[in-house]
mmCIF file of N, CA, C and O in Angstrom:
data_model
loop_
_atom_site.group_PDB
_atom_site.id
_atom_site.type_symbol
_atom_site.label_atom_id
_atom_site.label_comp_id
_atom_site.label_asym_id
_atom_site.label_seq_id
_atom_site.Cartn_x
_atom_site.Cartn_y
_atom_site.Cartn_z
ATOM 1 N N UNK A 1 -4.990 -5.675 -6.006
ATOM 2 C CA UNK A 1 -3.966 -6.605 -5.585
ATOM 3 C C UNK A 1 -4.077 -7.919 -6.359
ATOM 4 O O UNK A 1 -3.134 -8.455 -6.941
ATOM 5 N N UNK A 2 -4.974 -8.248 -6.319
ATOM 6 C CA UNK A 2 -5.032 -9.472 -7.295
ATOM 7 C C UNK A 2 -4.680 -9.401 -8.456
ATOM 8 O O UNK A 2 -4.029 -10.435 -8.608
ATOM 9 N N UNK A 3 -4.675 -8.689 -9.690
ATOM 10 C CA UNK A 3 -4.354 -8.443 -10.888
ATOM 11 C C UNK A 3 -2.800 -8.785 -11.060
ATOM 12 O O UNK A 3 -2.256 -9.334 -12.018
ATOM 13 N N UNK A 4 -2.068 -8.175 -9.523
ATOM 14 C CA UNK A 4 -0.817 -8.036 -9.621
ATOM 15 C C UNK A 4 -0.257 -9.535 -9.012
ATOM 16 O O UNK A 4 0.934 -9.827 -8.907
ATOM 17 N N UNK A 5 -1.153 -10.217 -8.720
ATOM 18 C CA UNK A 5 -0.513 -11.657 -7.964
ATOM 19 C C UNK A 5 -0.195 -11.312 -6.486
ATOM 20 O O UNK A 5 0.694 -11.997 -5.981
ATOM 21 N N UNK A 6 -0.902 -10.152 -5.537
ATOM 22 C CA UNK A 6 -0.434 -9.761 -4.214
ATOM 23 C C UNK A 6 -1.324 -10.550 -3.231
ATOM 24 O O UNK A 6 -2.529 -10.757 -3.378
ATOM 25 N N UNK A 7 -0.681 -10.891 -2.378
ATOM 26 C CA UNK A 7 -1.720 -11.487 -1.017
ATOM 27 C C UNK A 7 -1.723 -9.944 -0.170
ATOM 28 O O UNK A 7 -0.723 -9.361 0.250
ATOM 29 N N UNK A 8 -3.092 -9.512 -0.067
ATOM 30 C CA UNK A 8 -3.338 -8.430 0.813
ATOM 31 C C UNK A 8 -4.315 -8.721 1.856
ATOM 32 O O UNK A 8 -5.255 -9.515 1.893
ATOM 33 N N UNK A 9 -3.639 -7.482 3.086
ATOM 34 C CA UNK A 9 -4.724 -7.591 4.310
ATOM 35 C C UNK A 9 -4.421 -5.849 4.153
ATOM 36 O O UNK A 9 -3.384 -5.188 4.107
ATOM 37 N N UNK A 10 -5.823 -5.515 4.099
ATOM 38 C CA UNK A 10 -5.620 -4.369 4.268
ATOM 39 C C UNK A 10 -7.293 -3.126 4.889
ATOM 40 O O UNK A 10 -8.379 -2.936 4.340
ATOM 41 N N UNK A 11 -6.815 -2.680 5.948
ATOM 42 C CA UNK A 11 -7.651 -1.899 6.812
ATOM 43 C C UNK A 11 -7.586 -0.496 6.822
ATOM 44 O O UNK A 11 -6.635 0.281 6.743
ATOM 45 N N UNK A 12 -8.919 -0.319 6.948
ATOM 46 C CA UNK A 12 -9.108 1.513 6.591
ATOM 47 C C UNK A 12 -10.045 1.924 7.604
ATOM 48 O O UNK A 12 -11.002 1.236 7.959
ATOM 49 N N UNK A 13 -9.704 3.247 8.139
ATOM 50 C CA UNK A 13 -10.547 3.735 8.514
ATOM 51 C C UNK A 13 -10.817 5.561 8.214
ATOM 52 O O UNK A 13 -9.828 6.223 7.900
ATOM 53 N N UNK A 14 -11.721 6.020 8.297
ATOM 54 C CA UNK A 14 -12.293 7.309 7.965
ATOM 55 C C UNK A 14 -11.381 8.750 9.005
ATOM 56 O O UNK A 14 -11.470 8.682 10.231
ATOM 57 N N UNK A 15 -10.859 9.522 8.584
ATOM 58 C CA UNK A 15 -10.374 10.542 9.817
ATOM 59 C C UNK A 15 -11.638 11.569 9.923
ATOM 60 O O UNK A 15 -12.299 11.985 8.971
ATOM 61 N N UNK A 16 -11.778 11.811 10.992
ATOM 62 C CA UNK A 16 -12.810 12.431 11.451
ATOM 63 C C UNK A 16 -12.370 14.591 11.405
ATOM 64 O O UNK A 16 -12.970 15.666 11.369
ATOM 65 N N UNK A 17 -10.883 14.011 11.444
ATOM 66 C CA UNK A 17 -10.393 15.299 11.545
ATOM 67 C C UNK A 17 -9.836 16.067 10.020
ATOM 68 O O UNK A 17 -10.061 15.493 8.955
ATOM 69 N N UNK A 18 -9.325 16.994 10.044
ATOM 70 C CA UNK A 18 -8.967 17.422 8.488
ATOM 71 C C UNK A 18 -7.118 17.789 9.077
ATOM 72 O O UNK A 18 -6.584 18.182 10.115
ATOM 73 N N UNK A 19 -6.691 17.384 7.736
ATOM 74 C CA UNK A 19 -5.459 17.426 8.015
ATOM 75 C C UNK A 19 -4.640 18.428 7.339
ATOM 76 O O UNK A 19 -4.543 18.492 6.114
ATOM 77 N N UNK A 20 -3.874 19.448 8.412
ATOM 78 C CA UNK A 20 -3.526 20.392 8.210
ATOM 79 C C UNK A 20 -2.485 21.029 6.836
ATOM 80 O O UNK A 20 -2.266 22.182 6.465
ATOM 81 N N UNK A 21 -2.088 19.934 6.422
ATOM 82 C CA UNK A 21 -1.115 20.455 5.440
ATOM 83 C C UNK A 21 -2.293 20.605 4.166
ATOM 84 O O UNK A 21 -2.338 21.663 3.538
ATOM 85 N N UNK A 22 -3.007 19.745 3.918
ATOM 86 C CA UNK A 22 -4.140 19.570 2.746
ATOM 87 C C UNK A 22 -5.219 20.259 2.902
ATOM 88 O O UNK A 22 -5.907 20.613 1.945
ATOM 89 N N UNK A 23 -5.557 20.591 4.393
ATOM 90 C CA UNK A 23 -6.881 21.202 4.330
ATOM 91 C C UNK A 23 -8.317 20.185 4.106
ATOM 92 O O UNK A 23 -9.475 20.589 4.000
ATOM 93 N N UNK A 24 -7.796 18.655 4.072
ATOM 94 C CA UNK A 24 -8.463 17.837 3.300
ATOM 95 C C UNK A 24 -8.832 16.992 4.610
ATOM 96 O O UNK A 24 -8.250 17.219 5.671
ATOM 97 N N UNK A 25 -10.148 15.686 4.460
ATOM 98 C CA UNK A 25 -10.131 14.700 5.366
ATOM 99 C C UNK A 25 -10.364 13.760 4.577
ATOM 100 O O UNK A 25 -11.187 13.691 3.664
ATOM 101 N N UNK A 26 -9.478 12.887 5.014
ATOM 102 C CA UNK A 26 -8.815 11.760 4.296
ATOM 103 C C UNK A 26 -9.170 10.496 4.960
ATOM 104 O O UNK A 26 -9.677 10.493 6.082
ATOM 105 N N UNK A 27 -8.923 9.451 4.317
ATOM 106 C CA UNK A 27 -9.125 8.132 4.479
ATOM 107 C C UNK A 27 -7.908 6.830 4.935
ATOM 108 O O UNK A 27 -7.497 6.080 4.049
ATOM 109 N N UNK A 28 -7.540 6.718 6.020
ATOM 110 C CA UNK A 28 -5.947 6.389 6.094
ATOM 111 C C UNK A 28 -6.198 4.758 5.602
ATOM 112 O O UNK A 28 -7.126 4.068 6.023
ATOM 113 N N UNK A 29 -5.309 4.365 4.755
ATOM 114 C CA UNK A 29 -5.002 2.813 4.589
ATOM 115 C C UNK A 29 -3.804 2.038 5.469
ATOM 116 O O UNK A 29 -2.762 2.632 5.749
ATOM 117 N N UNK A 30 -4.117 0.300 5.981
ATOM 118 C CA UNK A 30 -2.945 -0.062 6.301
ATOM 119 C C UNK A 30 -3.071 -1.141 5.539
ATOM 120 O O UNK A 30 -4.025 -1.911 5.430
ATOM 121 N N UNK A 31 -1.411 -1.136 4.710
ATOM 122 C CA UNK A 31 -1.606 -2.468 3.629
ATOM 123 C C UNK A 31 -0.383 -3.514 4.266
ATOM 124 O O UNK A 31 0.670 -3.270 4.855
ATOM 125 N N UNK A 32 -0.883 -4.469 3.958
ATOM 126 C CA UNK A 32 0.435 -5.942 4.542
ATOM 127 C C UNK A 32 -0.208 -6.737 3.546
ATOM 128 O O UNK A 32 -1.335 -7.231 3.584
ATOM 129 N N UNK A 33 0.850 -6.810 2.452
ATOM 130 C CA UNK A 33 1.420 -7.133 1.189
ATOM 131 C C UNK A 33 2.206 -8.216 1.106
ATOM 132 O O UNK A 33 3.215 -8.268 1.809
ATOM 133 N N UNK A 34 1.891 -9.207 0.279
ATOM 134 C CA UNK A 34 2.608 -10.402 0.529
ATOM 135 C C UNK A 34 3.203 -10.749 -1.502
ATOM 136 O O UNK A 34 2.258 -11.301 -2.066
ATOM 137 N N UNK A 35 3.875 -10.633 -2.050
ATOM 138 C CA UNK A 35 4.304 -11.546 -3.071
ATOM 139 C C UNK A 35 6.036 -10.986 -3.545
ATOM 140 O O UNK A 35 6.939 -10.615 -2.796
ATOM 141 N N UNK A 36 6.026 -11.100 -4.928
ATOM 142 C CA UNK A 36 7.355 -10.985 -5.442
ATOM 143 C C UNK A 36 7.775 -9.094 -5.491
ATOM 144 O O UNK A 36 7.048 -8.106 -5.389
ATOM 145 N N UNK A 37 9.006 -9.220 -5.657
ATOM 146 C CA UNK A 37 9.508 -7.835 -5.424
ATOM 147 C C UNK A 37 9.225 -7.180 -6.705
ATOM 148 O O UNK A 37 9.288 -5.955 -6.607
ATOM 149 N N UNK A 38 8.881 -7.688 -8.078
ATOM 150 C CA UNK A 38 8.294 -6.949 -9.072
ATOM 151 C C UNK A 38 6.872 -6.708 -9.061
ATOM 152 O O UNK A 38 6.539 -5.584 -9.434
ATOM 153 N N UNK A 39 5.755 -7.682 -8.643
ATOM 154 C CA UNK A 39 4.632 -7.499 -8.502
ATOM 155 C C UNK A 39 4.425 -6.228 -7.597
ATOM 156 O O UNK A 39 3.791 -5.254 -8.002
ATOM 157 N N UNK A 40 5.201 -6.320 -5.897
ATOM 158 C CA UNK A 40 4.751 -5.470 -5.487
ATOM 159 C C UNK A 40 5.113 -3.795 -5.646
ATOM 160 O O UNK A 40 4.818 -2.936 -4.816
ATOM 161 N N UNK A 41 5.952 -3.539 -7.155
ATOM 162 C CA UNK A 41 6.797 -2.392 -7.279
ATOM 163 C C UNK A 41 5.554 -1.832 -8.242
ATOM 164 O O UNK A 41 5.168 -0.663 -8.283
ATOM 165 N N UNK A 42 4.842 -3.339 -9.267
ATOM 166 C CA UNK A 42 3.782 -2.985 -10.028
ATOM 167 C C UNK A 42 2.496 -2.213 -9.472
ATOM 168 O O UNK A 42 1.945 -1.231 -9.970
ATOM 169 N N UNK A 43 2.029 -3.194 -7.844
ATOM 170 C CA UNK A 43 1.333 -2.704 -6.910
ATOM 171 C C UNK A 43 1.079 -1.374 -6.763
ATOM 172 O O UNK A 43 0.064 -0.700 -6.936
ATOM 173 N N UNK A 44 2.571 -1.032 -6.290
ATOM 174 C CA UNK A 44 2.486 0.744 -5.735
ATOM 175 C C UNK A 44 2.249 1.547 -6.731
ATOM 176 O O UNK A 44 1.615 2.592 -6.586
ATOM 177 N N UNK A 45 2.858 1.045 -8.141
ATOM 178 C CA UNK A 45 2.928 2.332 -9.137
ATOM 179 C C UNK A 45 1.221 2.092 -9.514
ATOM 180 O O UNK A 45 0.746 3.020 -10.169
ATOM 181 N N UNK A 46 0.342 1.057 -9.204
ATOM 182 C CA UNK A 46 -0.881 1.443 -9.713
ATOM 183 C C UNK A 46 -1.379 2.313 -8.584
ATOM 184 O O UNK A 46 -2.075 3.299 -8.825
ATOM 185 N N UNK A 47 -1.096 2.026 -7.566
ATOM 186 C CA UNK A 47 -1.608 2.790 -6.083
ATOM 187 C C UNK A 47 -1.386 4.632 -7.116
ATOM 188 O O UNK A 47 -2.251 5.365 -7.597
ATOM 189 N N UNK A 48 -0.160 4.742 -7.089
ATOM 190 C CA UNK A 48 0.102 5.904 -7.258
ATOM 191 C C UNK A 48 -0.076 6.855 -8.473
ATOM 192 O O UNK A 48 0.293 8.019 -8.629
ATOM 193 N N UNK A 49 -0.745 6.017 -9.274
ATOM 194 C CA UNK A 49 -1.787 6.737 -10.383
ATOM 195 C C UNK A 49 -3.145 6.828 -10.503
ATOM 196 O O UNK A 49 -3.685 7.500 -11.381
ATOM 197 N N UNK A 50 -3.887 6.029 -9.459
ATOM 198 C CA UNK A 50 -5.168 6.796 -9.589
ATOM 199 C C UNK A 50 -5.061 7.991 -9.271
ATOM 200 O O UNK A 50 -4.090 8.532 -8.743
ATOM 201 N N UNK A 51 -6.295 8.563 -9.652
ATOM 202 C CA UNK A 51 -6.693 9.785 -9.671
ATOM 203 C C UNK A 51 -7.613 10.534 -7.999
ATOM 204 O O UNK A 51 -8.656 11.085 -7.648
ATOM 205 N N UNK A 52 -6.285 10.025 -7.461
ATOM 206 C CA UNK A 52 -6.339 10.588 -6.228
ATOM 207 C C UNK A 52 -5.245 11.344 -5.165
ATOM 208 O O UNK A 52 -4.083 10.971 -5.330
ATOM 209 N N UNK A 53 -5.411 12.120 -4.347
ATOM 210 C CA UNK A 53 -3.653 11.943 -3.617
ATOM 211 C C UNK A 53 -3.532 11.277 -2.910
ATOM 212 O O UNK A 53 -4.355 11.253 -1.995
ATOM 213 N N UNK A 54 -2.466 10.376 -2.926
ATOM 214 C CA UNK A 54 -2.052 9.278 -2.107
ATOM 215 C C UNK A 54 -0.940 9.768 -1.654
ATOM 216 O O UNK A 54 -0.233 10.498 -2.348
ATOM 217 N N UNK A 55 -0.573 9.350 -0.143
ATOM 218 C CA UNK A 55 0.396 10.275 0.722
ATOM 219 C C UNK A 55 0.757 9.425 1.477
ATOM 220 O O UNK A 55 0.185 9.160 2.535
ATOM 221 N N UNK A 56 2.110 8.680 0.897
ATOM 222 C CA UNK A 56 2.662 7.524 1.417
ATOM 223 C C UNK A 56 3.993 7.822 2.198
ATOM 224 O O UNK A 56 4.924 8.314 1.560
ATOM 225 N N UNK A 57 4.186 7.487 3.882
ATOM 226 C CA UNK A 57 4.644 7.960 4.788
ATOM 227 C C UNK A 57 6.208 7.241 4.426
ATOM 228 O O UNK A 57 7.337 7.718 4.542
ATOM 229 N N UNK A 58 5.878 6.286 4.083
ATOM 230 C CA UNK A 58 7.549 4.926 4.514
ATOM 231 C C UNK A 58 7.011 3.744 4.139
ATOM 232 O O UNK A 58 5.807 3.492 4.165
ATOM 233 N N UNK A 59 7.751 3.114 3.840
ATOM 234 C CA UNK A 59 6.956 1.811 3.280
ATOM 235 C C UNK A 59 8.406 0.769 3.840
ATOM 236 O O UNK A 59 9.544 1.069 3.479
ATOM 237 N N UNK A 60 8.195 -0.163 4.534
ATOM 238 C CA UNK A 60 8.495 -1.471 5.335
ATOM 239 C C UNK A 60 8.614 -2.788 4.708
ATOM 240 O O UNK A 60 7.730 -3.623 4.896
ATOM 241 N N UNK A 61 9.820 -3.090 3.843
ATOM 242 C CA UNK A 61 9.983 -4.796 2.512
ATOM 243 C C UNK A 61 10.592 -5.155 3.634
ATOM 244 O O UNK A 61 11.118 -4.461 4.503
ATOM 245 N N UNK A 62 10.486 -6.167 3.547
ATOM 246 C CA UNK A 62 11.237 -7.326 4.047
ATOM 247 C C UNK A 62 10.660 -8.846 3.612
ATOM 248 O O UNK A 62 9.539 -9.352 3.552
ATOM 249 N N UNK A 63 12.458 -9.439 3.257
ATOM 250 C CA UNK A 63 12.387 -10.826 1.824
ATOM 251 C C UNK A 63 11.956 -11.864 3.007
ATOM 252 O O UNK A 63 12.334 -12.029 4.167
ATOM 253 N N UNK A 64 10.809 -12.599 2.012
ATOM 254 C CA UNK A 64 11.078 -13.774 3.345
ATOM 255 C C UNK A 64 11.100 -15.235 1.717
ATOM 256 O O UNK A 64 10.867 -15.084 0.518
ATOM 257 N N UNK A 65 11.385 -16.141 2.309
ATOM 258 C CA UNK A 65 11.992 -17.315 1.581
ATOM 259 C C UNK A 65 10.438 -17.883 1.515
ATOM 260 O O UNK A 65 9.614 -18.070 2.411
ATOM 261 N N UNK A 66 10.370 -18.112 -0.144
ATOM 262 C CA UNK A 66 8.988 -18.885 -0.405
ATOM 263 C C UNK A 66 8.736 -20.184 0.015
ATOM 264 O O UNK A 66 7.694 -20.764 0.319
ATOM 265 N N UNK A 67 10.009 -20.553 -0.035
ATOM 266 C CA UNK A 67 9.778 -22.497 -0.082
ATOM 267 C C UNK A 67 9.290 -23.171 -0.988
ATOM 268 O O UNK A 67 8.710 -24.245 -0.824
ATOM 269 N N UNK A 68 9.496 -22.540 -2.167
ATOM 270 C CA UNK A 68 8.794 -23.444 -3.315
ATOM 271 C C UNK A 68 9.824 -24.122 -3.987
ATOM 272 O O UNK A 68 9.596 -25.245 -4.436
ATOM 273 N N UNK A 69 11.011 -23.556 -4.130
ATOM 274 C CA UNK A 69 12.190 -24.468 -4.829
ATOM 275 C C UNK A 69 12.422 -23.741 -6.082
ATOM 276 O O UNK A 69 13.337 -24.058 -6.842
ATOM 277 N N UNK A 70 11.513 -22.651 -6.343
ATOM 278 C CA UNK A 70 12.010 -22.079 -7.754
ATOM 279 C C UNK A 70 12.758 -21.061 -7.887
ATOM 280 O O UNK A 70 12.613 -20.257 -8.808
ATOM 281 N N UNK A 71 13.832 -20.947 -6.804
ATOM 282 C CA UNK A 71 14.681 -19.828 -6.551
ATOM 283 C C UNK A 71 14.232 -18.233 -6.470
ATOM 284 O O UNK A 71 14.909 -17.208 -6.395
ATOM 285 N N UNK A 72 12.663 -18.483 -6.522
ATOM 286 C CA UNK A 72 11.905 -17.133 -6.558
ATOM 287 C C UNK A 72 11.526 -16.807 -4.881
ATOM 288 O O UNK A 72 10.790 -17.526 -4.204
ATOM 289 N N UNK A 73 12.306 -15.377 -4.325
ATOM 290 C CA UNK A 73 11.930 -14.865 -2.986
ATOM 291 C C UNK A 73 10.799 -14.123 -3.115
ATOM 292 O O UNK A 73 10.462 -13.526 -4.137
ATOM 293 N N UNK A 74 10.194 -14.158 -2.054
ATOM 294 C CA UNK A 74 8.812 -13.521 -2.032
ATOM 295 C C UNK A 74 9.466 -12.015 -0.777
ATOM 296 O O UNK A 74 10.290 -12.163 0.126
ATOM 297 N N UNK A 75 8.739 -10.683 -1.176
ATOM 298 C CA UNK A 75 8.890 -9.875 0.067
ATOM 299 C C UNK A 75 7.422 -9.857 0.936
ATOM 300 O O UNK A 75 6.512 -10.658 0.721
ATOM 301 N N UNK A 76 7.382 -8.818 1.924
ATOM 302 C CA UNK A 76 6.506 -8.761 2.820
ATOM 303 C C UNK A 76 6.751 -7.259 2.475
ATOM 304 O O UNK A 76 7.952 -6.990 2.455
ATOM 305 N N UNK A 77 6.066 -6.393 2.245
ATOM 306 C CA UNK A 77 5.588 -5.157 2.468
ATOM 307 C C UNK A 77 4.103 -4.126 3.098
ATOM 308 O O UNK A 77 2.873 -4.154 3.085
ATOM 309 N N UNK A 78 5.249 -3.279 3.607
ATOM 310 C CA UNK A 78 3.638 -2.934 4.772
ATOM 311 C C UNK A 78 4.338 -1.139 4.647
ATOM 312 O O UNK A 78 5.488 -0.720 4.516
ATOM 313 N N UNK A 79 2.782 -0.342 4.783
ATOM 314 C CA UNK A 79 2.865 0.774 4.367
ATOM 315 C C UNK A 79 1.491 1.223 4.860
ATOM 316 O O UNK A 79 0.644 0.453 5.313
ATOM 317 N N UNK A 80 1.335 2.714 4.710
ATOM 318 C CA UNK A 80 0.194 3.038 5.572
ATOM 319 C C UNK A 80 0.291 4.431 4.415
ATOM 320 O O UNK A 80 1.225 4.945 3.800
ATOM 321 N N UNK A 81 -0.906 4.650 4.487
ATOM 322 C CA UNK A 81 -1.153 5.991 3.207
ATOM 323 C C UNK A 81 -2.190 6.775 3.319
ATOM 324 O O UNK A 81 -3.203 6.076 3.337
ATOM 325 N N UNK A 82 -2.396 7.725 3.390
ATOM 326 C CA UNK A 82 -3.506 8.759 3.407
ATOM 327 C C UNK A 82 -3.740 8.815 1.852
ATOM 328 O O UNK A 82 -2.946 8.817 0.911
ATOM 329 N N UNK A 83 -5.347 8.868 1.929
ATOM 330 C CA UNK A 83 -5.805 9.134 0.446
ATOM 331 C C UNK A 83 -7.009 10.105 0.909
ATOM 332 O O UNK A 83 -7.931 9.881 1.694
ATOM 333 N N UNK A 84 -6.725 11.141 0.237
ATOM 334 C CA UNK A 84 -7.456 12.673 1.013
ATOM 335 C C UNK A 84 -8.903 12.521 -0.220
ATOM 336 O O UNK A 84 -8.764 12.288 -1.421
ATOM 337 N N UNK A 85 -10.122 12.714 0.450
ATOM 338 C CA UNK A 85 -11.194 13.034 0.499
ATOM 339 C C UNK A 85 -11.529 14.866 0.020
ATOM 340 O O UNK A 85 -11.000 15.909 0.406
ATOM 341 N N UNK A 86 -12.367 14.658 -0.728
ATOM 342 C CA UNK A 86 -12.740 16.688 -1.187
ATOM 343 C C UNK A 86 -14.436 16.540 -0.402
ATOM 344 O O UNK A 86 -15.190 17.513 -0.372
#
């Protein structure tokens, strides 16, 4: 997130169970994403090339107004993702 200029809060925890479509037990993420609507498009597409499966349900933008004066809107994005474990 930083590379990309993102303000992140983001929490994980371990599934104990294996999940039926993968056969796999996975690691669920919750991300709440804070910057510009190109940074965070940069964000996902790095999410979605490591070399892992990432199994992203819906993902939640919404613009909120920076207040800086430089006509630049900031979004809020929040998303939740399984990244499956071998």
């Amino acid at each position: 997130a930083v590379d990309t200029d993102i303000d992140q809060r983001l929490n994980v925890s371990y599934a104990t169970d294996i999940y039926p479509r993968t056969k796999l037990s996975y690691y669920q993420f919750t991300f709440l994403n804070h910057g510009s609507f190109e940074n965070q498009v940069m964000y996902l597409h790095k999410i979605l090339t490591l070399p892992y499966i990432v199994d992203i349900g819906s993902i939640d933008v919404q613009r909120r107004n920076n207040n800086q004066g430089d006509g630049l809107d900031e979004v809020t994005m929040k998303f939740s993702a399984r990244i499956y474990a071998k």
